[in-house]
mmCIF file of C-alpha atoms in Angstrom:
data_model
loop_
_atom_site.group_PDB
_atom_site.id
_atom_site.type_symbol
_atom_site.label_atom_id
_atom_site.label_comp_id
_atom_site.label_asym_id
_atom_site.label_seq_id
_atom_site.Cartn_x
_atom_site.Cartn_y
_atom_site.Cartn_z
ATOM 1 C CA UNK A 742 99.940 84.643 107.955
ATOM 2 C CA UNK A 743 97.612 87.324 106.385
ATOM 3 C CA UNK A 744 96.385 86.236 103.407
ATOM 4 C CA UNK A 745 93.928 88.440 100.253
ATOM 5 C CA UNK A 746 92.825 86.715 96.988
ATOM 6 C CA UNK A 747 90.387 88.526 94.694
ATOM 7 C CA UNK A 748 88.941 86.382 92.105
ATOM 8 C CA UNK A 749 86.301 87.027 89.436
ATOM 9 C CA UNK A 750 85.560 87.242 85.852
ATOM 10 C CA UNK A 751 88.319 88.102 83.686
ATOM 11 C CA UNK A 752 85.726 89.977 81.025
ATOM 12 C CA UNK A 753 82.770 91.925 81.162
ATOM 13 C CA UNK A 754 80.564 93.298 78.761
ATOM 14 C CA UNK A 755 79.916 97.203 79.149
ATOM 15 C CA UNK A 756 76.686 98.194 80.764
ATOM 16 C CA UNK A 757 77.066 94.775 82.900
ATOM 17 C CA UNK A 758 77.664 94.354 86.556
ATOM 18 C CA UNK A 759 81.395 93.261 87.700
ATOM 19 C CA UNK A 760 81.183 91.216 90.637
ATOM 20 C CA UNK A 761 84.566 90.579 92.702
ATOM 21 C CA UNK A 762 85.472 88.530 95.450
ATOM 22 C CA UNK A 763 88.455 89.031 98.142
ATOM 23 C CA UNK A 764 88.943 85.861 100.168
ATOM 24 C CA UNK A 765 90.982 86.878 103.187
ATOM 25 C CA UNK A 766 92.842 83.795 105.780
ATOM 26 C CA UNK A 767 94.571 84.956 108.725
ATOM 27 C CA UNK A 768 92.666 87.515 109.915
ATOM 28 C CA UNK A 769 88.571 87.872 110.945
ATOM 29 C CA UNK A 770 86.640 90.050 108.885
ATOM 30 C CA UNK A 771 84.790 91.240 112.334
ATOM 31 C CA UNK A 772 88.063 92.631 113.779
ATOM 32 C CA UNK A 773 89.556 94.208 110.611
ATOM 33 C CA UNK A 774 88.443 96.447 107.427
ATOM 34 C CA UNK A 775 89.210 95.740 103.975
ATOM 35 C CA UNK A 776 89.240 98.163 100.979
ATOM 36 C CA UNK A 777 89.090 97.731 97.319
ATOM 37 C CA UNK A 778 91.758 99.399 95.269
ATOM 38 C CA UNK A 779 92.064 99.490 91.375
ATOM 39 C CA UNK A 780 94.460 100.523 89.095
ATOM 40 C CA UNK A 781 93.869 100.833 85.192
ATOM 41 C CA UNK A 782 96.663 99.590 82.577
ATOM 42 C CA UNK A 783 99.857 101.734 83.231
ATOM 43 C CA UNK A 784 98.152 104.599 85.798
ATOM 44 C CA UNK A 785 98.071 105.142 89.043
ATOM 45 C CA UNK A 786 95.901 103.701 92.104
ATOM 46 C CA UNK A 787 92.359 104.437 93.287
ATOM 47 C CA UNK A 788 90.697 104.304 96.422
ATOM 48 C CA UNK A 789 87.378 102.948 95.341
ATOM 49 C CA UNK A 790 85.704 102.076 99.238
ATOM 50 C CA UNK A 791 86.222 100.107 102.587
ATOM 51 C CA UNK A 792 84.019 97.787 104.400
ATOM 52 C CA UNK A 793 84.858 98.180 108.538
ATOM 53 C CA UNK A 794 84.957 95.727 110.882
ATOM 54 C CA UNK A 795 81.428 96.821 112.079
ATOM 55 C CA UNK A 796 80.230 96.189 108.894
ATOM 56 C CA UNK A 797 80.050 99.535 107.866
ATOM 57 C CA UNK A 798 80.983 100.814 104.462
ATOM 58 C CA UNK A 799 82.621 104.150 102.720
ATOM 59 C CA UNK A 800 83.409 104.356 99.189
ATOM 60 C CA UNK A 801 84.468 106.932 96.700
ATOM 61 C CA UNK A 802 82.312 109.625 95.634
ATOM 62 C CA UNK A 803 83.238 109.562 92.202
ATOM 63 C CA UNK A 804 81.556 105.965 91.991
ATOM 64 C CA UNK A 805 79.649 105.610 94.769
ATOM 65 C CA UNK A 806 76.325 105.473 92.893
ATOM 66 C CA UNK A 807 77.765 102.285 90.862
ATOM 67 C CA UNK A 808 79.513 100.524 93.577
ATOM 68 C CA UNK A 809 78.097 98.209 96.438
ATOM 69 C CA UNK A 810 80.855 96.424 98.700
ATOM 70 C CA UNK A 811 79.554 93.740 101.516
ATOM 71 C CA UNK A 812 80.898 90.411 103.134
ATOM 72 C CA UNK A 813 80.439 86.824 104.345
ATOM 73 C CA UNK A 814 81.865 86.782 107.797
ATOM 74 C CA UNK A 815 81.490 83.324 107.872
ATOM 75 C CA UNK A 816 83.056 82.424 104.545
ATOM 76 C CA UNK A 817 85.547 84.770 105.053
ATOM 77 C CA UNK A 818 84.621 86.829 102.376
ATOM 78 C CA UNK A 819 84.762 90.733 101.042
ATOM 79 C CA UNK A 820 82.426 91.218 97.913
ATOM 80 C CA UNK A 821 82.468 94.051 95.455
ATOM 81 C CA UNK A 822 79.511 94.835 92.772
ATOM 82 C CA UNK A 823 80.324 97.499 90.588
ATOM 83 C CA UNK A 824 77.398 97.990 87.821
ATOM 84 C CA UNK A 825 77.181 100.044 84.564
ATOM 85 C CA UNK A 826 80.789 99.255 83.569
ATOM 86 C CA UNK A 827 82.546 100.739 80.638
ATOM 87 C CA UNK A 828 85.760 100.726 79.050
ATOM 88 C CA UNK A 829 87.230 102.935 81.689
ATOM 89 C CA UNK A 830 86.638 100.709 84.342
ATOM 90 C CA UNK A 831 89.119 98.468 82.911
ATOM 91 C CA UNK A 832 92.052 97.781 85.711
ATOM 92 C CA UNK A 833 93.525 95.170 88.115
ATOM 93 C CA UNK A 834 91.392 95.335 91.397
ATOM 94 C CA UNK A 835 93.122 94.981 94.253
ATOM 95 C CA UNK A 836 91.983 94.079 97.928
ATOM 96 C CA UNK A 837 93.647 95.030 101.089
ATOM 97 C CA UNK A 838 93.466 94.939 104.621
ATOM 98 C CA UNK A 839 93.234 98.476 105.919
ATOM 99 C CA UNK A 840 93.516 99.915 109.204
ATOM 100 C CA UNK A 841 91.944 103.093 107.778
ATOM 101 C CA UNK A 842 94.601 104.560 105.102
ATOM 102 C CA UNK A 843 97.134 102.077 105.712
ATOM 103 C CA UNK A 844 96.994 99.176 103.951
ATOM 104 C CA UNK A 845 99.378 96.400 105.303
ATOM 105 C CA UNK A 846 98.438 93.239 103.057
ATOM 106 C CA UNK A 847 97.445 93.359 99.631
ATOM 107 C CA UNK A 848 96.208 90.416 97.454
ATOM 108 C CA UNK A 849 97.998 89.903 94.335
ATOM 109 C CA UNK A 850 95.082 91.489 91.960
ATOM 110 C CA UNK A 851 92.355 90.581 89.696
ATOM 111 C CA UNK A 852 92.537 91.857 86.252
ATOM 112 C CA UNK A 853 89.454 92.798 84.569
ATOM 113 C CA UNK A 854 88.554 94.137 80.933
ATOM 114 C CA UNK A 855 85.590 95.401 80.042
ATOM 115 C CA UNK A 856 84.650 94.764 76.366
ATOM 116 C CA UNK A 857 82.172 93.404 74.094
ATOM 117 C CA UNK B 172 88.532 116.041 97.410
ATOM 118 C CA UNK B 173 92.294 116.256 98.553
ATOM 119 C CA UNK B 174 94.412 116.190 95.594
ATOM 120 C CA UNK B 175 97.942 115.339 95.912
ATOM 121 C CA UNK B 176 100.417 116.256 93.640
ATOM 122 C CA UNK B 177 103.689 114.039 93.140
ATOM 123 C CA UNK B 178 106.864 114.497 91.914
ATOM 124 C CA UNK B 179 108.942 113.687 89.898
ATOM 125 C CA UNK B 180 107.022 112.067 87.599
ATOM 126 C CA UNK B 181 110.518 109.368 86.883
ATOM 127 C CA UNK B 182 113.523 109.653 88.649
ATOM 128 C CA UNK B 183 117.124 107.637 87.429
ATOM 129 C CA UNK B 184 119.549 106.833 90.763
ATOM 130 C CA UNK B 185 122.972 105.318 90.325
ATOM 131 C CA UNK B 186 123.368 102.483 92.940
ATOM 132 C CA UNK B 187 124.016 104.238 96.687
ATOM 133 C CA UNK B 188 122.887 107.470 95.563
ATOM 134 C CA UNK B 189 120.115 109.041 97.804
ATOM 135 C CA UNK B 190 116.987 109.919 96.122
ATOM 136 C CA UNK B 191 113.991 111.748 97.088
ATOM 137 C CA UNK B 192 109.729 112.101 95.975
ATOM 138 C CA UNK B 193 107.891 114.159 97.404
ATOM 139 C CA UNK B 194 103.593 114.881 97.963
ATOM 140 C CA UNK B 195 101.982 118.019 98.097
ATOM 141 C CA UNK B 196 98.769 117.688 99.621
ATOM 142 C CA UNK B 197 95.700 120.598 98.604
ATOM 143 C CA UNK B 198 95.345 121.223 102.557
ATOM 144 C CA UNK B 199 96.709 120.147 105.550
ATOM 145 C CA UNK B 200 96.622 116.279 105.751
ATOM 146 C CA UNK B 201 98.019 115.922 109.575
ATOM 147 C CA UNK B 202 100.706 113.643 108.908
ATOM 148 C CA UNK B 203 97.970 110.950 107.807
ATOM 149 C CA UNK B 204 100.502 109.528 104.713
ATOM 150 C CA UNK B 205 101.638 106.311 103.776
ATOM 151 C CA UNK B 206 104.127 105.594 101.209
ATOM 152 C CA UNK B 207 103.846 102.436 98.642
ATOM 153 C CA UNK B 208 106.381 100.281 96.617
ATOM 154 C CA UNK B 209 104.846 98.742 93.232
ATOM 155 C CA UNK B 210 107.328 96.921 91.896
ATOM 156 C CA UNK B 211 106.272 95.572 88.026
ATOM 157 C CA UNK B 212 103.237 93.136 87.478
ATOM 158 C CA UNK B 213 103.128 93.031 91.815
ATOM 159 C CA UNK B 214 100.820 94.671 93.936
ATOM 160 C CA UNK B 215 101.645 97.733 96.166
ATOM 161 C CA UNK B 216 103.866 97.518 99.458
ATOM 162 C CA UNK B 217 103.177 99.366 102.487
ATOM 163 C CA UNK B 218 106.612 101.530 103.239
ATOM 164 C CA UNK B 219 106.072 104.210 105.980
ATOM 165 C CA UNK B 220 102.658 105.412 107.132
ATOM 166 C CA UNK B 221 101.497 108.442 109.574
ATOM 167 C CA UNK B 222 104.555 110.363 107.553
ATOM 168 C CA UNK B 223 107.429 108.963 109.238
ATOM 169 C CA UNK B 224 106.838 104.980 110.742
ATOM 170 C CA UNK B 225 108.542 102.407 108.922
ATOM 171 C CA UNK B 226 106.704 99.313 108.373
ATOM 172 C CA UNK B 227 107.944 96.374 109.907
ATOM 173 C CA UNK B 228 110.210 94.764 107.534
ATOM 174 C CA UNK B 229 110.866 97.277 105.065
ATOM 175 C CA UNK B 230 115.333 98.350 105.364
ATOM 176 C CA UNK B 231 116.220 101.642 107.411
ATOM 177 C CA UNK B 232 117.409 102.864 104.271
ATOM 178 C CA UNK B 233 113.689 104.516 103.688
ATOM 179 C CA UNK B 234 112.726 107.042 105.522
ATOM 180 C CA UNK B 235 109.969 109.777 105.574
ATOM 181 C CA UNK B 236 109.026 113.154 106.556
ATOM 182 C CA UNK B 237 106.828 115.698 106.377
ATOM 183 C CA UNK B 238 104.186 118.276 107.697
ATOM 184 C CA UNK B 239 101.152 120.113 106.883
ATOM 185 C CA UNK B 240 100.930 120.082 103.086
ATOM 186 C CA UNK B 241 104.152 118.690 102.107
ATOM 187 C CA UNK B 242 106.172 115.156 102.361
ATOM 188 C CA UNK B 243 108.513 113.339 101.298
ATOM 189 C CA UNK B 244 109.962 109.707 101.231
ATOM 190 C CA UNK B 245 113.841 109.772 101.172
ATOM 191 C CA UNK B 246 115.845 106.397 100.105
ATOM 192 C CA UNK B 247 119.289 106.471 101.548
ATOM 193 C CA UNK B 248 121.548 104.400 98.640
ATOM 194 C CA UNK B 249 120.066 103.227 96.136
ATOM 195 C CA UNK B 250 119.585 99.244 95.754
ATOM 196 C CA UNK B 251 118.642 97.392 92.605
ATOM 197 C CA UNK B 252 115.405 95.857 94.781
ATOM 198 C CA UNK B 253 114.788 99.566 94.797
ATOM 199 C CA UNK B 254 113.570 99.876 91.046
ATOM 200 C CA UNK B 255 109.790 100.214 91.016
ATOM 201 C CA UNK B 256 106.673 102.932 91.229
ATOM 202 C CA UNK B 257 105.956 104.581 94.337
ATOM 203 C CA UNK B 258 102.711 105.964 95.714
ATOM 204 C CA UNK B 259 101.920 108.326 98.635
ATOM 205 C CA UNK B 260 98.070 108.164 100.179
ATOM 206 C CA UNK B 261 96.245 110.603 101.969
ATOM 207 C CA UNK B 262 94.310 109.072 104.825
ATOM 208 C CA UNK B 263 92.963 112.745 106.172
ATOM 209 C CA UNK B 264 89.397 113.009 104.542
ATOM 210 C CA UNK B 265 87.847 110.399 102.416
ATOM 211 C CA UNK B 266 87.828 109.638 99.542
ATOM 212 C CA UNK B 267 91.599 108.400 100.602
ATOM 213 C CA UNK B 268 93.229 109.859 97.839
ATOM 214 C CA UNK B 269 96.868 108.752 96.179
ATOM 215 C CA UNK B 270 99.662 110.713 94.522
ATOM 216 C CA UNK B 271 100.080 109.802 90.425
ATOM 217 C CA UNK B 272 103.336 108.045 91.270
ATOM 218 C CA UNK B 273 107.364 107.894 90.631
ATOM 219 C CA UNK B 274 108.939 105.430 88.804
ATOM 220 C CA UNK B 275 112.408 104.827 89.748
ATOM 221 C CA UNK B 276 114.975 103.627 87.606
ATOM 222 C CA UNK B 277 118.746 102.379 87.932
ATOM 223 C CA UNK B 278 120.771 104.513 86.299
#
């Protein structure tokens, strides 16, 4: 069956770089698109971008100068860099498959805080 | 940006009640909405998208509808596997945008 995991570093230091991964099973990363979704302590969700199944990538304006999303077809694997982080940024990220808004498999979430 | 507004902010159902939340979108979204089940410390579950198509899986008892501007996602008696935050998306113009959410409660 369909499968997301992110994993990453639990804490990051403000100013630093966040990198996230989303290791997918059950589905190829060259026939499907895969967003990245976060959601600080006690709000709502946001849409931050998607990588297509061409490769191809959209993200959110509101942090589309910080954020970078790519993959590893081979390794089946969705990648998210997110630099100049600051308190704000603090959430679970989630990864999901996405056949454009509709996102039918989620992974269960990585949390991470950004302090010093 | 499409902003969509969602209300109520909390909602309390007694069990087999029918309850309803509803999305306004800032312009016509086209029917391009999904609906989302958070239940607490879990990740989101896909409900109904384009407006009104149930996910495969998810009980009859949830429905949705909607046009233009304005949805909404209808839950026809209340279950205690009910309990939990729910999110509509926009999927018309990107950034997708979602709504700020409902928590529902058993009364």
């Amino acid at each position: 069956q369909v499968q997301l995991k992110e994993s990453g570093p639990g804490l990051v230091q403000p100013s630093q770089t966040l990198s996230l991964t989303c290791t997918v099973s059950g589905l190829s990363l060259t026939s499907n698109s895969v967003s990245w979704i976060r959601q600080p302590p006690g709000k709502g969700l946001e849409w931050m971008g998607v990588i297509w199944s061409n490769g191809g990538t959209d993200y959110n304006s509101a942090i589309k100068s910080r954020l970078s999303i790519s993959r590893d077809t081979s390794k089946s694997q969705v990648f998210l860099k997110m630099n100049s982080l600051q308190t704000e940024d603090t959430a679970m990220y989630f990864c999901a498959r996405s056949h454009y808004y509709v996102m039918d498999a989620w992974g269960q979430g990585a949390s991470v805080t950004v302090s010093s | 940006d499409i902003q969509m507004t969602q209300s109520p902010a909390s909602l309390s159902a007694s069990l087999g009640e029918t309850v309803s939340i509803e999305c306004l979108a800032s312009e016509g979204i086209s029917n391009d909405l999904a609906w989302y089940q958070q239940k607490s410390g879990k990740s989101p579950q896909l409900l109904i998208y384009a407006a009104s198509s149930l996910q495969d899986g998810v009980p009859s008892r949830f429905s949705g509808s909607g046009s233009g501007t304005q949805y909404s996602l209808k839950i026809s008696g209340m279950q205690p596997e009910d309990e939990g935050d729910y999110f509509c998306l926009q999927g018309s113009k990107f950034p997708l945008t979602f709504g700020s959410g409902t928590k529902l409660e058993i009364k």
